[in-house]
Amino acid sequence: RLVNPVEEVRRPRVVTPFPAPKIMDLPQFQGEHRESLYWGTYRPQVYLGIRARTPWSLLAGLMWIGVKDGRYAMRHVCQDSDELSTYGWTHHNGRDFGHQILVDQDMTLATSFLKSKVDGSGYGGDWAVRIDVQSKQSERSEDMLRTAHIFFYMADEDGHALSLSTDNLDVHEGSLLASGSRMDVGGWQLHLKSMDDLEVHYSGFKTNHIHNLSELVQENLGAQARKYGRLQLSDTSDGSPNILVFQVSARIPFKTDIVFVSGTGLQSSGVEERVNSLTGTSLTGQLKEKQREFDTKFEKSFNLADKLDSESMIAGKAAIGNMLGGIGYFYGQSKISLPGNPNLGGLNNFISYWPAELYTAVPSRPFFPRGFLWDEGFHQLLIWRWDVHISLDIIGHWLDLMNIDGWIPREQILGAEARSKVPEEFIPQHPTNGNPPTLFLALRDIVHSLKQNKFISTESKEISSFLERAYVRLEAWFQWFNTTQSGKEMSSYYWHGRDITTTRELNPKTLSSGLDDYPRASHPSEDERHLDLRCWMYLASDCMHSIAEVLDKDTKPGKDYGATAKLLSDFQILNQMHLDDKYGAYFDFGNHTEKVRLHWKENMVGHNHATRELVREVLERPELRLVPHVGYVSLFPFMGRIIPPESWILEKQLDLISNQSILWTDYGLRSLSKTSSLYMKRNTEHDPPYWRGPIWMNMNYMILSALHHYSKEDGPYRDKARAIYDDLRGNLIRNVVRNYHQTGFLWEQYDQRKGKGKGARVFTGWTALVVLMMAEAYGES
Ligand code: 6A9
């Protein structure tokens, strides 16, 4: 057989990187910037995890034994089933400091992280972790104080052997526990120091499967417990271990400091001074100072001085702290599904994306500890106001994940650790599916502030060179949406990828929109026009136009973003395509009937055995029409500020928003009107309502932002907008803060009846936008 050598090496198109210089190769992301962000708490999926921003890093982390009703369990990976009554970063600056509280039954752990770079440190500097273990009830009699067991580990993903040093341990003096050497940081050492009486044991393992570390430690402990009846690591090690686990056991309360110093191979590296400075009272002093800096920066970045009561202040700090403390670094290859490939079947029907790095905030540490494209745009609304360098670095990473077609996979499941959290059928990403281009939300704000000269000059320069390099990618991204998601009519769009064959879903889902089960046309078709996507395209074109302006780009034919933005915000065209003028509401358009329901169908299996399944029944022929569901989607033209301030339609929108029988609740706006035929309806037997009623903070932020806008614009409804704005803002903040103090967590959504947090808890992704609501920071368009 003759093979064409060129064909042989050519990658399938879908996994071919976008052919342009990588954003992350820009000089501004090298040098000092890169080094300053090298180490961090970049493993959000574990309760405390440290790594460097490099593919095969040294990892550090914490485990402990939790005790509930006399039963023991290992805590390591963030899991709801561990039932911690609260945990999260109360402070974190995204760079060199964080403070976290974890409450596990009767035990409270406080973990602090501090980074420092001094003469003698290796690349990326040194870092310290303080673990402070307290009993929850402060006043307990001596004899009730039990022993706690915590475990601190170092692991080398690259497989390098780590050396143990456990002879003559003297924790009061400060002892070397482990050491090693790597290309990136040179020689390194791990030290432990404590004023308390600690017992230290260890175990060493050699394995590539670092994500199974909890099991390895549990097995080791289990075997010891069975043999000797004690909870103690074996004090043995595999030959050339790449993982070392140290068990610290002591009576509660106790404190221990663990220090990592790098560059220790060199003579003048001053290890002893560095360890001293990062432990004991010196560490205490530095942590206090960092905490003060955080508090000041919090008030300054969000203009919050004197604006907040102390409960809101605490919740607000936890929100931004967790957003920053939840930033992770991942490395690996996405799986891309290939629907067109007949040779492969089922779950094997995928190919791998190129190996890639992703630095990103995550929606939820226990449930979704990985990157999600449209979540990220909302995260960046908050992060750029805190530290624009971090924001550009994150946005740059995302844009570098673009393929030659201008597509970016929506959910990033990179590496074994990330994969272990996702059921197999959800792993492959579909190259036909998009996700709202929310990165433009953050870019719009950044560009606007740039135009207003709000940044210091070094920042302005970096933003400009970032935009310069990002431009071709942003254009390609825009084009991807504009071509692959376009509808039949000129300047119409619809989310591709809805399932037209399903018989089980009450309303086939639109996962790519981000609004999953939010009701759309009952019968997916090419005739659909999705209102939200149209408005996202308006945002994208408008933002492209403003970037082109900043960069002085010529408007080439076909790339006149200003003209596109004009078209997409044309009030007449919008109204023709999406307005129900009797109602004054905007809707999707498509092949639709309201007369659908789920019913149980009996299937005979053999002669006398029947199974039941819940299937959809359609009681009327669908027809092309507006899809009459009032909810978040119908408010998109309002969120996009497309409606002129003097229009009667604006008044109608304000009515829909403020009407308690429609969208208004005392806790924020419902995702779907109470009057909708699908309000709080399950989609299948296994799919409870998700975007069909509950309150979501990202959309409420967008709506609040538009209310704020209309409350400043001259027009007959200005005062009305202002009043609604004030009430809605108060309701949203009050409810999130109340839930935070009552439950210890921020939540994925809030119940529209009682305001109770629901869905994933420790959802410190876009729910953290509550800080911007507090700050009244909305950006201008
Ligand atoms: C699939 C399921 C144990 C759903 O916040 C992330 C996303 C949002 O982007 C989206 O808009 N969440 C929202 O509707 C969470 C989605 C998680 C998908 C996980 C695996 C089993 O996991």
Coordinates of C-alpha atoms in Angstrom, one line a residue, residues 395-716:
I395 CA -8.1 34.6 29.3
G396 CA -4.9 34.1 27.3
H397 CA -4.8 30.4 28.3
W398 CA -8.4 29.9 27.2
L399 CA -7.9 31.6 23.9
D400 CA -4.8 29.5 23.2
L401 CA -7.1 26.4 23.4
M402 CA -8.7 27.5 20.2
N403 CA -8.5 25.1 17.2
I404 CA -7.9 26.1 13.6
D405 CA -11.7 26.5 13.1
G406 CA -11.9 29.0 15.9
W407 CA -13.6 26.6 18.3
I408 CA -12.8 26.3 22.0
P409 CA -14.0 23.2 23.9
R410 CA -16.5 24.2 26.5
E411 CA -15.6 22.0 29.5
Q412 CA -11.9 21.4 30.1
I413 CA -11.2 18.0 31.7
L414 CA -7.4 17.9 31.6
G415 CA -5.3 15.3 33.3
A416 CA -6.1 12.2 35.4
E417 CA -7.0 14.1 38.5
A418 CA -9.6 16.1 36.6
R419 CA -10.9 13.1 34.7
S420 CA -11.4 11.1 37.9
K421 CA -14.2 13.5 38.8
V422 CA -16.3 13.1 35.6
P423 CA -18.4 10.1 34.5
E424 CA -17.0 8.8 31.2
E425 CA -19.9 9.6 29.0
F426 CA -19.6 13.3 29.9
I427 CA -15.9 13.6 29.0
P428 CA -15.9 14.0 25.2
Q429 CA -16.5 17.5 23.9
H430 CA -18.5 18.2 20.8
P431 CA -16.8 20.3 18.1
T432 CA -20.2 21.4 16.7
N433 CA -21.2 22.9 20.1
G434 CA -20.5 26.3 21.4
N435 CA -20.9 28.1 24.8
P436 CA -21.6 31.8 25.3
P437 CA -18.6 33.9 24.5
T438 CA -18.6 35.6 27.9
L439 CA -14.9 36.3 27.8
F440 CA -16.1 39.3 25.8
L441 CA -18.0 40.5 28.9
A442 CA -14.7 40.9 30.8
L443 CA -12.8 42.2 27.7
R444 CA -15.5 44.8 27.2
D445 CA -15.0 46.1 30.7
I446 CA -11.2 46.0 30.4
V447 CA -11.2 47.8 27.1
H448 CA -13.6 50.4 28.4
S449 CA -11.4 51.1 31.4
L450 CA -8.3 51.2 29.1
K451 CA -10.0 53.9 27.0
Q452 CA -10.7 55.9 30.1
N453 CA -7.1 55.6 31.2
K454 CA -8.0 53.8 34.4
F455 CA -4.9 51.6 34.4
I456 CA -1.4 52.5 35.3
S457 CA 0.9 52.8 32.3
T458 CA 2.6 49.4 32.5
E459 CA -0.8 47.7 32.7
S460 CA -2.1 49.7 29.8
K461 CA 0.9 48.6 27.7
E462 CA 0.3 45.0 28.7
I463 CA -3.4 45.1 27.9
S464 CA -2.7 46.6 24.5
S465 CA -0.1 44.1 23.5
F466 CA -2.4 41.3 24.8
L467 CA -5.2 42.6 22.6
E468 CA -2.9 43.0 19.7
R469 CA -1.9 39.3 19.9
A470 CA -5.3 38.1 20.9
Y471 CA -7.0 39.9 18.0
V472 CA -6.7 37.2 15.3
R473 CA -8.0 34.6 17.8
L474 CA -10.9 36.7 18.8
E475 CA -11.8 37.3 15.2
A476 CA -11.7 33.5 14.5
W477 CA -13.8 32.9 17.6
F478 CA -16.3 35.4 16.4
Q479 CA -16.3 33.9 12.9
W480 CA -16.8 30.4 14.4
F481 CA -20.1 31.5 16.0
N482 CA -21.1 33.7 13.1
T483 CA -20.8 30.8 10.6
T484 CA -21.5 27.6 12.5
Q485 CA -24.3 28.9 14.7
S486 CA -26.1 31.0 12.1
G487 CA -29.8 30.6 11.4
K488 CA -31.8 30.5 8.2
E489 CA -32.7 34.2 8.3
M490 CA -30.1 36.8 7.8
S491 CA -28.6 37.9 11.1
S492 CA -30.3 35.1 13.1
Y493 CA -28.6 32.5 15.2
Y494 CA -29.4 29.3 17.0
W495 CA -27.5 27.0 19.3
H496 CA -26.6 24.0 17.3
G497 CA -26.4 20.5 18.8
R498 CA -29.9 20.1 20.3
D499 CA -31.1 16.5 20.0
I500 CA -33.8 16.1 17.5
T501 CA -34.3 12.4 18.0
T502 CA -35.0 12.2 21.7
T503 CA -38.3 11.0 22.8
R504 CA -37.7 11.2 26.5
E505 CA -37.0 14.9 27.1
L506 CA -40.0 17.1 27.8
N507 CA -38.0 19.8 26.0
P508 CA -34.7 18.8 24.3
K509 CA -31.9 20.5 26.2
T510 CA -29.6 23.2 24.9
L511 CA -26.5 22.5 26.9
S512 CA -24.3 24.7 24.7
S513 CA -26.3 27.8 25.7
G514 CA -25.2 27.2 29.3
L515 CA -28.8 27.4 30.2
D516 CA -29.2 23.6 29.8
D517 CA -32.9 22.8 30.3
Y518 CA -34.3 26.4 29.8
P519 CA -37.3 25.8 27.5
R520 CA -36.8 26.4 23.8
A521 CA -38.9 25.4 20.8
S522 CA -40.4 22.0 21.5
H523 CA -39.1 20.6 18.2
P524 CA -35.5 21.6 17.4
S525 CA -35.0 22.6 13.8
E526 CA -33.0 24.8 11.5
D527 CA -35.8 27.4 11.7
E528 CA -34.9 28.3 15.2
R529 CA -33.8 31.7 16.3
H530 CA -32.3 31.9 19.7
L531 CA -32.6 35.3 21.3
D532 CA -29.8 34.9 23.8
L533 CA -27.3 33.9 21.1
R534 CA -28.3 36.8 19.0
C535 CA -27.5 39.1 22.0
W536 CA -24.2 37.3 22.7
M537 CA -23.3 38.0 19.1
Y538 CA -24.2 41.6 19.6
L539 CA -21.9 41.8 22.6
A540 CA -19.1 40.0 20.7
S541 CA -19.3 42.3 17.7
D542 CA -19.6 45.4 19.8
C543 CA -16.6 44.4 21.8
M544 CA -14.6 43.5 18.7
H545 CA -15.5 46.9 17.3
S546 CA -14.1 48.6 20.4
I547 CA -10.9 46.5 20.4
A548 CA -10.4 47.3 16.7
E549 CA -10.7 50.9 17.6
V550 CA -8.1 50.7 20.4
L551 CA -5.8 48.9 18.1
D552 CA -6.4 51.1 15.1
K553 CA -7.4 48.2 12.9
D554 CA -8.8 48.9 9.4
T555 CA -12.3 47.7 8.9
K556 CA -11.9 45.3 6.1
P557 CA -15.0 44.2 4.2
G558 CA -16.7 41.4 6.0
K559 CA -15.0 42.3 9.2
D560 CA -16.8 45.5 10.0
Y561 CA -17.7 44.7 13.5
G562 CA -19.2 48.1 14.0
A563 CA -21.7 47.5 11.2
T564 CA -22.5 44.0 12.6
A565 CA -23.1 45.4 16.0
K566 CA -25.4 48.0 14.5
L567 CA -27.4 45.4 12.7
L568 CA -27.7 43.1 15.8
S569 CA -28.8 46.0 17.9
D570 CA -31.2 47.4 15.4
F571 CA -34.4 47.7 17.3
Q572 CA -36.8 47.2 14.4
I573 CA -35.1 44.1 13.2
L574 CA -34.9 42.7 16.7
N575 CA -38.6 43.4 17.2
Q576 CA -39.6 41.8 13.9
M577 CA -37.7 38.6 14.7
H578 CA -38.4 38.2 18.4
L579 CA -41.0 40.5 19.8
D580 CA -44.5 39.5 20.8
D581 CA -46.1 42.9 20.6
K582 CA -49.3 42.0 22.4
Y583 CA -47.2 41.0 25.4
G584 CA -44.3 43.3 25.1
A585 CA -42.0 40.4 25.6
Y586 CA -39.1 38.9 23.6
F587 CA -39.0 35.2 22.7
D588 CA -37.1 32.6 20.8
F589 CA -38.7 31.5 17.5
G590 CA -39.0 28.0 16.3
N591 CA -41.1 24.9 15.6
H592 CA -43.2 24.7 18.7
T593 CA -46.2 23.5 20.5
E594 CA -47.1 24.0 24.1
K595 CA -49.0 20.8 24.2
V596 CA -46.3 18.3 25.3
R597 CA -46.1 16.2 28.4
L598 CA -44.3 13.3 29.9
H599 CA -46.2 10.1 30.4
W600 CA -45.5 6.5 31.5
K601 CA -45.4 4.1 28.7
E602 CA -45.7 0.3 29.3
N603 CA -43.5 -1.9 27.1
M604 CA -44.2 -5.6 27.1
V605 CA -41.0 -7.7 27.5
G606 CA -41.8 -11.4 26.7
H607 CA -45.2 -12.6 27.6
N608 CA -46.0 -11.5 31.0
H609 CA -43.5 -8.9 32.0
A610 CA -43.8 -5.1 31.4
T611 CA -41.3 -2.3 31.9
R612 CA -42.3 1.3 32.2
E613 CA -40.6 4.3 30.8
L614 CA -41.3 8.0 30.9
V615 CA -41.6 9.4 27.4
R616 CA -42.8 12.5 25.8
E617 CA -46.2 12.8 24.3
V618 CA -46.9 15.5 21.7
L619 CA -50.6 16.4 21.6
E620 CA -50.6 18.9 18.8
R621 CA -48.7 19.5 15.6
P622 CA -45.9 22.0 16.3
E623 CA -45.8 25.1 14.1
L624 CA -43.4 27.9 13.4
R625 CA -44.0 30.6 16.0
L626 CA -42.6 32.6 18.9
V627 CA -41.8 30.3 21.9
P628 CA -43.8 31.8 24.7
H629 CA -41.6 31.3 27.8
V630 CA -40.8 34.3 29.8
G631 CA -37.6 34.0 31.7
Y632 CA -33.9 34.8 31.5
V633 CA -33.7 34.3 27.7
S634 CA -36.6 36.8 27.1
L635 CA -34.6 39.5 29.1
F636 CA -31.5 39.3 26.9
P637 CA -32.3 42.4 24.8
F638 CA -32.9 44.2 28.1
M639 CA -29.6 42.9 29.5
G640 CA -27.9 44.0 26.2
R641 CA -29.4 47.4 26.7
I642 CA -30.7 47.3 23.2
I643 CA -34.1 48.7 24.1
P644 CA -34.3 52.5 23.8
P645 CA -34.9 54.2 27.2
E646 CA -38.1 55.9 26.0
S647 CA -39.7 52.7 24.5
W648 CA -42.9 51.3 25.9
I649 CA -41.3 47.9 25.6
L650 CA -38.9 49.0 28.3
E651 CA -41.8 49.6 30.6
K652 CA -43.1 46.1 29.8
Q653 CA -39.7 44.6 30.6
L654 CA -39.7 46.3 34.0
D655 CA -43.2 45.0 34.6
L656 CA -42.2 41.4 33.8
I657 CA -39.2 41.8 36.1
S658 CA -41.1 43.3 39.0
N659 CA -44.2 41.1 38.8
Q660 CA -44.3 38.5 41.6
S661 CA -46.5 36.2 39.6
I662 CA -43.9 36.3 36.8
L663 CA -40.2 36.7 37.7
W664 CA -39.9 38.6 41.0
T665 CA -39.1 37.0 44.3
D666 CA -37.7 38.4 47.5
Y667 CA -34.4 36.6 46.8
G668 CA -33.7 37.5 43.2
L669 CA -35.3 36.9 39.8
R670 CA -36.5 33.4 38.8
S671 CA -35.0 31.8 35.8
L672 CA -38.4 31.0 34.4
S673 CA -41.8 32.7 34.9
K674 CA -44.2 31.1 37.2
T675 CA -46.7 31.3 34.4
S676 CA -44.6 29.3 32.0
S677 CA -46.0 25.9 31.0
L678 CA -42.6 24.3 31.9
Y679 CA -42.1 26.2 35.2
M680 CA -40.5 23.7 37.6
K681 CA -41.2 20.8 35.3
R682 CA -38.8 17.8 35.2
N683 CA -37.2 17.2 31.8
T684 CA -36.9 13.5 32.1
E685 CA -37.4 10.9 34.9
H686 CA -33.8 11.7 36.0
D687 CA -33.6 15.4 35.2
P688 CA -35.2 17.7 37.8
P689 CA -35.8 21.3 36.8
Y690 CA -32.6 23.3 36.8
W691 CA -33.0 26.5 34.8
R692 CA -36.8 26.3 35.1
G693 CA -37.4 28.4 38.2
P694 CA -34.4 28.7 40.5
I695 CA -32.5 31.9 40.9
W696 CA -29.0 32.1 39.3
M697 CA -26.5 34.8 40.2
N698 CA -24.8 35.3 36.8
M699 CA -28.1 36.2 35.1
N700 CA -29.3 38.3 38.0
Y701 CA -26.0 40.2 37.8
M702 CA -26.6 40.9 34.1
I703 CA -30.2 42.1 34.7
L704 CA -29.1 44.2 37.7
S705 CA -26.5 45.7 35.6
A706 CA -29.0 46.7 32.9
L707 CA -31.4 48.1 35.6
H708 CA -28.5 50.2 36.8
H709 CA -27.9 51.4 33.2
Y710 CA -31.6 52.4 32.7
S711 CA -31.7 54.1 36.0
K712 CA -29.1 56.5 34.7
E713 CA -30.5 57.1 31.2
D714 CA -32.9 59.9 30.7
G715 CA -36.4 58.7 30.0
P716 CA -39.9 58.1 31.4

